[in-house]
Coordinates of C-alpha atoms in Angstrom, one line a residue:
X1 CA -57.8 -23.8 85.1
X2 CA -61.1 -21.8 86.0
X3 CA -59.1 -18.6 85.6
X4 CA -58.5 -19.5 81.6
X5 CA -62.4 -19.5 81.3
X6 CA -63.1 -16.5 83.1
X7 CA -60.3 -14.0 83.1
X8 CA -58.2 -15.4 79.9
X9 CA -58.4 -12.5 77.8
X10 CA -59.0 -9.7 80.0
X11 CA -56.6 -7.1 81.0
X12 CA -55.4 -5.6 84.2
X13 CA -53.8 -3.0 85.8
X14 CA -52.2 -3.4 89.3
X15 CA -52.6 -0.4 91.4
X16 CA -50.1 -0.6 94.0
X17 CA -46.6 -2.6 94.3
X18 CA -46.7 -3.7 98.0
X19 CA -47.0 -7.0 99.1
X20 CA -50.2 -7.5 98.0
X21 CA -49.8 -6.2 94.6
X22 CA -46.7 -8.3 94.1
X23 CA -48.8 -11.3 94.9
X24 CA -51.0 -10.3 92.5
X25 CA -48.1 -10.0 89.7
X26 CA -47.2 -13.6 90.8
X27 CA -50.9 -14.6 90.6
X28 CA -51.9 -13.2 87.3
X29 CA -47.8 -14.2 85.6
X30 CA -48.4 -17.9 86.8
X31 CA -52.1 -17.9 85.1
X32 CA -50.5 -17.0 82.1
X33 CA -52.9 -13.6 81.9
X34 CA -51.8 -12.3 79.0
X35 CA -51.9 -8.1 79.6
X36 CA -51.1 -6.9 82.9
X37 CA -49.8 -3.4 83.4
X38 CA -48.1 -2.0 86.4
X39 CA -48.3 1.6 88.4
X40 CA -47.4 2.7 92.2
X41 CA -47.3 6.6 93.0
X42 CA -43.9 6.2 94.7
X43 CA -41.5 6.2 92.1
X44 CA -38.8 3.7 93.9
X45 CA -42.1 1.0 93.8
X46 CA -41.9 2.0 90.0
X47 CA -38.4 1.7 89.3
X48 CA -38.1 -1.4 91.2
X49 CA -40.6 -3.2 89.2
X50 CA -39.2 -1.3 86.0
X51 CA -42.3 0.6 85.1
X52 CA -41.5 3.5 82.3
X53 CA -44.9 4.7 82.1
X54 CA -46.1 8.2 83.0
X55 CA -49.0 9.9 83.8
X56 CA -50.3 10.0 80.3
X57 CA -49.8 6.5 79.5
X58 CA -51.0 5.2 82.8
X59 CA -54.8 7.3 81.9
X60 CA -54.5 5.2 78.8
X61 CA -54.1 2.1 81.0
X62 CA -56.9 2.7 83.2
X63 CA -59.5 3.5 80.4
X64 CA -58.3 0.3 78.4
X65 CA -58.1 -2.1 81.5
X66 CA -60.6 -4.3 82.1
X67 CA -60.2 -4.7 85.9
X68 CA -58.1 -2.7 87.8
X69 CA -56.7 -4.4 91.0
X70 CA -56.2 -1.9 93.9
X71 CA -54.0 -2.5 97.2
X72 CA -56.2 -1.9 100.1
X73 CA -54.0 1.0 101.5
X74 CA -55.1 3.1 98.8
X75 CA -58.1 5.8 99.1
X76 CA -59.3 7.1 96.3
X77 CA -60.3 10.4 98.3
X78 CA -56.4 11.0 98.9
X79 CA -54.4 9.1 96.4
X80 CA -52.8 10.9 93.8
X81 CA -55.1 9.6 90.8
X82 CA -57.9 9.3 92.7
X83 CA -60.1 11.3 90.3
X84 CA -59.4 9.0 87.4
X85 CA -59.8 6.1 89.6
X86 CA -62.9 7.3 90.7
X87 CA -64.5 7.7 87.1
X88 CA -63.0 4.1 86.4
X89 CA -64.7 2.7 89.9
X90 CA -66.7 -0.3 88.2
X91 CA -63.1 -1.8 86.9
X92 CA -62.0 -1.8 90.6
X93 CA -61.4 -5.2 92.5
X94 CA -59.4 -6.9 94.9
X95 CA -57.2 -9.7 95.4
X96 CA -59.6 -11.6 97.3
X97 CA -61.9 -10.7 94.1
X98 CA -59.7 -12.4 92.2
X99 CA -59.6 -15.4 94.4
X100 CA -63.2 -15.9 94.7
X101 CA -63.3 -15.7 91.0
X102 CA -60.9 -18.4 90.2
X103 CA -61.8 -21.0 93.1
X104 CA -65.0 -22.3 93.4
X105 CA -64.7 -25.2 95.6
X106 CA -64.2 -23.9 99.3
X107 CA -66.2 -22.7 102.0
X108 CA -65.0 -19.4 103.4
X109 CA -65.5 -17.3 106.7
X110 CA -64.9 -13.8 106.2
X111 CA -64.2 -11.5 109.4
X112 CA -64.4 -7.4 109.4
X113 CA -64.6 -5.0 112.2
X114 CA -63.2 -2.5 113.9
X115 CA -61.4 -3.8 116.2
X116 CA -60.5 -7.1 117.0
X117 CA -60.4 -9.2 113.1
X118 CA -57.3 -10.9 113.5
X119 CA -57.7 -12.2 117.0
X120 CA -61.1 -14.1 115.9
X121 CA -59.7 -15.1 112.9
X122 CA -56.7 -16.7 114.8
X123 CA -59.5 -18.2 117.3
X124 CA -61.5 -19.4 114.3
X125 CA -59.0 -21.0 113.0
X126 CA -57.6 -22.6 116.5
X127 CA -61.0 -23.9 116.9
X128 CA -61.6 -25.5 113.5
X129 CA -58.3 -26.8 113.1
X130 CA -58.3 -28.5 116.6
X131 CA -61.5 -30.5 115.3
X132 CA -59.8 -31.8 112.9
X133 CA -61.0 -29.2 109.6
X134 CA -58.5 -28.1 106.6
X135 CA -58.4 -24.7 107.7
X136 CA -55.9 -21.8 106.1
X137 CA -56.1 -18.0 107.9
X138 CA -55.3 -15.7 104.9
X139 CA -55.9 -11.7 104.5
X140 CA -54.6 -9.2 106.7
X141 CA -54.1 -12.2 109.2
X142 CA -51.7 -13.7 107.0
X143 CA -49.6 -13.9 104.0
X144 CA -51.8 -12.2 101.1
X145 CA -54.5 -14.4 99.9
X146 CA -53.2 -15.2 96.4
X147 CA -49.8 -16.5 97.8
X148 CA -52.2 -19.5 99.1
X149 CA -52.6 -22.1 96.0
X150 CA -56.1 -23.9 96.7
X151 CA -55.6 -26.2 93.5
X152 CA -57.6 -29.0 93.6
X153 CA -57.9 -29.3 97.2
X154 CA -61.4 -29.4 98.5
X155 CA -63.8 -29.0 101.6
X156 CA -61.0 -26.3 102.7
X157 CA -62.3 -23.5 104.7
X158 CA -60.5 -20.5 104.2
X159 CA -60.6 -17.6 107.3
X160 CA -60.1 -14.5 105.6
X161 CA -59.5 -11.2 107.3
X162 CA -61.2 -8.3 105.5
X163 CA -60.6 -4.7 106.1
X164 CA -63.1 -1.7 105.3
X165 CA -60.2 -1.0 102.3
X166 CA -60.6 -4.0 101.0
X167 CA -64.6 -4.2 101.3
X168 CA -65.1 -0.9 100.2
X169 CA -64.0 -1.9 96.3
X170 CA -65.0 -5.7 96.1
X171 CA -67.2 -6.9 94.0
X172 CA -67.0 -10.8 93.9
X173 CA -66.5 -11.9 97.7
X174 CA -69.9 -14.3 98.5
X175 CA -68.9 -15.4 102.1
X176 CA -70.5 -18.8 103.2
X177 CA -70.2 -17.0 106.8
X178 CA -69.6 -13.1 107.2
X179 CA -68.9 -11.8 110.9
X180 CA -69.1 -8.3 111.8
X181 CA -67.6 -8.0 114.9
X182 CA -68.0 -4.5 115.6
X183 CA -67.8 -1.0 114.3
X184 CA -66.7 2.2 115.6
X185 CA -65.4 5.4 114.0
X186 CA -61.9 4.8 112.3
X187 CA -60.7 5.5 109.1
X188 CA -62.4 8.6 108.6
X189 CA -59.4 10.3 106.5
X190 CA -59.8 7.4 104.7
X191 CA -63.1 6.8 103.8
X192 CA -64.2 10.7 104.0
X193 CA -67.4 9.8 106.9
X194 CA -69.0 7.9 108.9
X195 CA -71.6 6.8 107.0
X196 CA -68.8 5.6 104.2
X197 CA -67.3 3.7 106.8
X198 CA -70.3 1.7 107.4
X199 CA -71.5 1.2 104.5
X200 CA -68.1 -0.4 103.5
X201 CA -68.2 -2.7 105.9
X202 CA -71.9 -4.0 105.6
X203 CA -70.5 -4.7 101.7
X204 CA -69.6 -8.1 103.4
X205 CA -72.9 -8.9 103.6
X206 CA -74.2 -7.7 99.9
X207 CA -73.9 -11.2 98.2
X208 CA -74.7 -13.6 100.3
X209 CA -77.9 -15.9 99.6
X210 CA -80.3 -17.9 101.6
X211 CA -77.9 -20.5 102.5
X212 CA -75.4 -18.1 104.2
X213 CA -75.0 -16.9 107.6
X214 CA -74.3 -13.1 109.1
X215 CA -72.9 -13.0 112.4
X216 CA -73.9 -9.7 113.9
X217 CA -72.8 -7.9 117.2
X218 CA -75.2 -7.0 119.9
X219 CA -76.4 -3.7 118.3
X220 CA -79.7 -2.9 117.5
X221 CA -79.1 -0.5 115.1
X222 CA -76.6 -2.5 112.9
X223 CA -79.4 -5.3 112.9
X224 CA -82.1 -3.1 111.9
X225 CA -79.4 -2.0 108.9
X226 CA -79.0 -5.2 107.9
X227 CA -83.1 -6.2 107.4
X228 CA -83.3 -2.6 106.0
X229 CA -80.8 -3.6 103.3
X230 CA -82.7 -6.5 102.5
X231 CA -79.6 -9.1 102.9
X232 CA -80.9 -12.3 102.4
X233 CA -78.6 -14.7 104.9
X234 CA -79.7 -16.1 108.1
X235 CA -78.7 -13.5 111.0
X236 CA -77.1 -14.9 114.3
X237 CA -77.0 -12.1 116.4
X238 CA -74.6 -12.3 119.8
X239 CA -76.6 -12.8 123.1
X240 CA -75.9 -12.2 126.3
X241 CA -76.6 -15.0 127.9
X242 CA -73.9 -16.7 125.0
X243 CA -70.9 -14.0 126.7
X244 CA -72.1 -15.3 130.1
X245 CA -71.5 -19.0 129.5
X246 CA -68.3 -18.5 127.8
X247 CA -67.1 -16.2 130.5
X248 CA -68.1 -19.1 133.1
X249 CA -66.2 -21.8 131.6
X250 CA -63.4 -20.5 129.8
X251 CA -60.2 -22.0 131.4
X252 CA -57.9 -19.5 129.5
X253 CA -57.4 -16.4 131.6
X254 CA -56.2 -14.6 128.3
X255 CA -59.4 -15.1 127.0
X256 CA -61.6 -13.9 129.8
X257 CA -61.0 -10.0 129.0
X258 CA -64.2 -8.3 127.5
X259 CA -63.3 -7.9 123.9
X260 CA -61.8 -11.4 123.8
X261 CA -65.5 -12.7 125.4
X262 CA -67.1 -10.8 122.7
X263 CA -64.6 -12.2 119.9
X264 CA -65.4 -15.3 121.5
X265 CA -68.9 -15.0 121.2
X266 CA -69.1 -15.3 117.1
X267 CA -66.9 -17.9 117.1
X268 CA -69.3 -19.6 119.4
X269 CA -72.2 -19.2 116.8
X270 CA -69.8 -20.0 113.9
X271 CA -68.8 -23.2 115.6
X272 CA -72.6 -25.0 116.0
X273 CA -72.7 -24.4 112.3
X274 CA -69.6 -26.3 111.9
X275 CA -70.8 -29.1 114.3
X276 CA -68.6 -29.0 116.8
X277 CA -68.7 -29.5 120.2
X278 CA -68.7 -27.3 123.1
X279 CA -66.0 -29.9 124.5
X280 CA -63.8 -29.0 121.8
X281 CA -64.7 -25.6 121.6
X282 CA -63.3 -25.1 125.0
X283 CA -60.2 -27.7 125.3
X284 CA -58.9 -25.6 121.6
X285 CA -58.5 -22.3 123.4
X286 CA -57.1 -23.4 126.8
X287 CA -53.4 -23.2 125.2
X288 CA -54.3 -19.6 123.2
X289 CA -51.9 -17.3 123.7
X290 CA -53.4 -14.4 121.6
X291 CA -51.3 -12.5 118.8
X292 CA -48.2 -9.9 119.1
X293 CA -48.8 -6.1 119.9
X294 CA -52.6 -7.2 121.1
X295 CA -52.7 -7.2 125.2
X296 CA -49.4 -9.0 125.0
X297 CA -48.1 -9.5 128.5
X298 CA -44.6 -9.9 127.3
X299 CA -42.5 -9.2 130.1
X300 CA -42.6 -9.3 134.1
X301 CA -40.4 -8.5 136.6
X302 CA -41.5 -8.8 140.6
X303 CA -44.8 -6.9 140.6
X304 CA -44.4 -5.2 137.8
X305 CA -46.3 -6.3 134.1
X306 CA -45.3 -5.1 130.9
X307 CA -48.3 -5.2 128.0
X308 CA -47.8 -4.2 124.4
X309 CA -51.0 -3.2 122.8
X310 CA -49.4 -1.4 120.0
X311 CA -52.1 -2.5 117.7
X312 CA -54.3 -0.2 119.7
X313 CA -54.4 2.8 116.9
X314 CA -58.1 4.4 118.1
X315 CA -59.3 5.1 121.3
X316 CA -62.0 2.5 121.2
X317 CA -59.5 0.1 121.0
X318 CA -57.0 1.4 123.6
X319 CA -60.0 1.5 126.1
X320 CA -60.8 -2.3 126.0
X321 CA -57.3 -2.7 127.2
X322 CA -57.5 -0.5 130.0
X323 CA -60.7 -1.5 131.5
X324 CA -58.6 -4.9 131.8
X325 CA -55.9 -3.8 134.4
X326 CA -55.6 -1.0 137.6
X327 CA -52.8 0.9 138.8
X328 CA -51.7 1.4 135.2
X329 CA -48.9 3.7 133.6
X330 CA -50.1 4.5 130.1
X331 CA -47.8 5.2 127.4
X332 CA -50.2 7.0 124.9
X333 CA -50.1 9.2 121.6
X334 CA -48.7 9.1 118.0
X335 CA -50.7 10.5 114.8
X336 CA -54.4 10.8 116.0
X337 CA -57.2 9.6 114.6
X338 CA -59.4 12.2 112.6
X339 CA -62.9 12.1 114.6
X340 CA -61.4 10.1 117.8
X341 CA -62.4 11.5 121.1
X342 CA -61.5 9.9 124.8
X343 CA -64.2 8.7 126.9
X344 CA -62.1 8.8 129.8
X345 CA -64.7 8.5 133.0
X346 CA -64.9 4.9 133.2
X347 CA -61.0 3.9 133.1
X348 CA -59.7 7.0 134.5
X349 CA -59.3 5.4 137.9
X350 CA -57.5 2.3 136.7
X351 CA -54.4 5.1 135.5
X352 CA -52.0 6.4 137.8
X353 CA -50.0 8.3 135.5
X354 CA -49.9 8.5 131.5
X355 CA -46.9 9.5 129.0
X356 CA -47.6 11.2 126.0
X357 CA -45.3 10.5 122.8
X358 CA -45.5 11.5 119.5
X359 CA -46.3 14.3 117.1
X360 CA -49.7 14.8 118.3
X361 CA -49.2 15.7 121.8
X362 CA -51.0 18.9 121.9
X363 CA -54.4 16.8 120.9
X364 CA -53.2 14.0 123.6
X365 CA -52.4 16.7 126.2
X366 CA -56.2 18.1 125.7
X367 CA -57.7 14.9 125.8
X368 CA -56.2 14.1 129.4
X369 CA -56.1 17.6 130.8
X370 CA -57.9 17.8 134.3
X371 CA -58.4 14.5 134.2
X372 CA -55.5 11.8 134.5
X373 CA -52.0 13.0 135.9
X374 CA -49.8 12.9 132.9
X375 CA -46.2 13.7 131.9
X376 CA -45.5 14.7 128.2
X377 CA -42.3 13.3 126.3
X378 CA -40.8 13.3 123.1
X379 CA -40.7 9.6 122.2
X380 CA -40.7 6.3 123.4
X381 CA -37.5 5.8 124.0
X382 CA -37.3 8.5 126.8
X383 CA -40.9 7.1 128.3
X384 CA -39.9 3.9 128.6
X385 CA -36.4 5.3 130.8
X386 CA -39.0 7.9 133.0
X387 CA -41.1 5.1 133.8
X388 CA -38.4 2.8 135.1
X389 CA -36.6 5.3 137.0
X390 CA -40.3 5.9 138.7
X391 CA -40.4 1.9 139.4
X392 CA -37.0 2.2 141.2
X393 CA -37.4 5.1 143.2
X394 CA -40.6 3.4 144.3
X395 CA -39.1 0.3 145.3
X396 CA -36.3 2.3 146.9
X397 CA -39.0 3.6 149.1
X398 CA -41.1 0.5 149.5
X399 CA -44.1 2.3 147.9
X400 CA -44.2 -0.3 145.5
X401 CA -46.5 -3.0 146.8
X402 CA -49.4 -3.5 144.4
X403 CA -49.2 -4.8 141.0
X404 CA -48.1 -2.3 137.9
X405 CA -48.8 -2.6 134.7
X406 CA -46.7 -0.6 132.3
X407 CA -49.2 -0.4 128.9
X408 CA -48.2 0.8 125.4
X409 CA -51.5 1.3 124.4
X410 CA -51.2 4.3 121.6
X411 CA -55.0 5.0 120.9
X412 CA -53.1 6.6 117.4
X413 CA -51.6 5.6 114.3
X414 CA -47.7 5.0 114.3
X415 CA -46.3 6.7 111.1
X416 CA -45.3 9.5 112.9
X417 CA -42.3 7.8 114.5
X418 CA -42.2 4.3 113.5
X419 CA -42.5 2.1 110.2
X420 CA -46.1 0.4 111.2
X421 CA -47.6 -0.5 114.6
X422 CA -45.6 -3.9 114.5
X423 CA -41.7 -1.8 114.5
X424 CA -43.6 0.0 117.4
X425 CA -44.3 -3.0 119.3
X426 CA -41.4 -4.7 118.9
X427 CA -39.2 -1.2 119.5
X428 CA -40.9 -0.9 123.0
X429 CA -40.5 -5.0 123.9
X430 CA -36.8 -4.1 123.0
X431 CA -36.7 -1.2 125.2
X432 CA -38.4 -2.7 128.5
X433 CA -35.9 -5.8 128.2
X434 CA -32.8 -3.6 127.5
X435 CA -33.7 -1.3 130.6
X436 CA -34.9 -3.9 133.0
X437 CA -31.2 -5.4 133.2
X438 CA -30.2 -2.0 134.2
X439 CA -32.8 -1.0 136.7
X440 CA -34.0 -4.4 138.2

């Protein structure tokens, strides 16, 4: 195995024992790595993996390890042992680094950006697979990358979704095709500043060579930054005429939203480098339904449509959804994102009423005050109940003639009341279907 030649006698510390950490452990065991240590700041996870080490022993493990494989959710700014890890930052790698180190014969498409990564990866996989290419989507979009055994398979295209968390510490990721779909303020509590966040995203291009391709958004600042850093890959920026061409020819109504046209523009440029025709590109997309929790229209009753956009954890992501509809009843709120601001001028006319939920309701009230009619509720269940009651009254008085779009697009993190955005979205869908039986 390539692993035995490169990493046989290296020592590893896996820091973080969630899904990613567990996949790294299985990979290293299967590869017969000789020296593997484990740590998680969560005592329950340490007990689960029978980790007996204490903080003093951990310090020795960090210093003695050749590689520290850090799980993507761990920030050195917020981590309990952040200072210790920061002193040994040169040793920190990711699970995706391990994949690149131990697999040489594959083509890679790595996608990053603030919003739309998973959808873009899913579209890329759909288009490439439809054209007969062996394609696997991994990383944040699917199973952890080390769960996939490439073995002796050749000509496989790995579509890899990478967050800024992963890129921050990656040292060996060298994509054949690196796609940066957008950058807006996000995860500032994790990275510490906008500059750090942008620098993390742009690391996707740092190891590319002249035979590789960089797909950039229609943003001159990003293009200039790319050139200033003297990255070697060939630039393929998005053009207005590409978006117009796609919008004119796409037949799937779901994909005609502004964000999806943007996503498709990157895929359109990418497919040229894989020799895929326009005919195959558009035919692959005809039945694409999108991913759960991303502008997911999951229920309709009469003239009322219910949309689950729980993945929208910042205003920038929410704005894209709200721009696509009118007569909206909007459910918003949760844990605010550091540095997030609401610019409502372009979308406030689309919103008939908002329901504010979650811990940081004061913040969201200030953002909406004197701009949008709103009602403050404590949780998602009460909001859904109030909304159904209002729709019932409108039906009784026959005021409900136009289409109504009830949209959960929280513009916030979910951890105040839910496990994650998937849990939030699934509970919204369950509540809607339960109340629909009662009110319709």
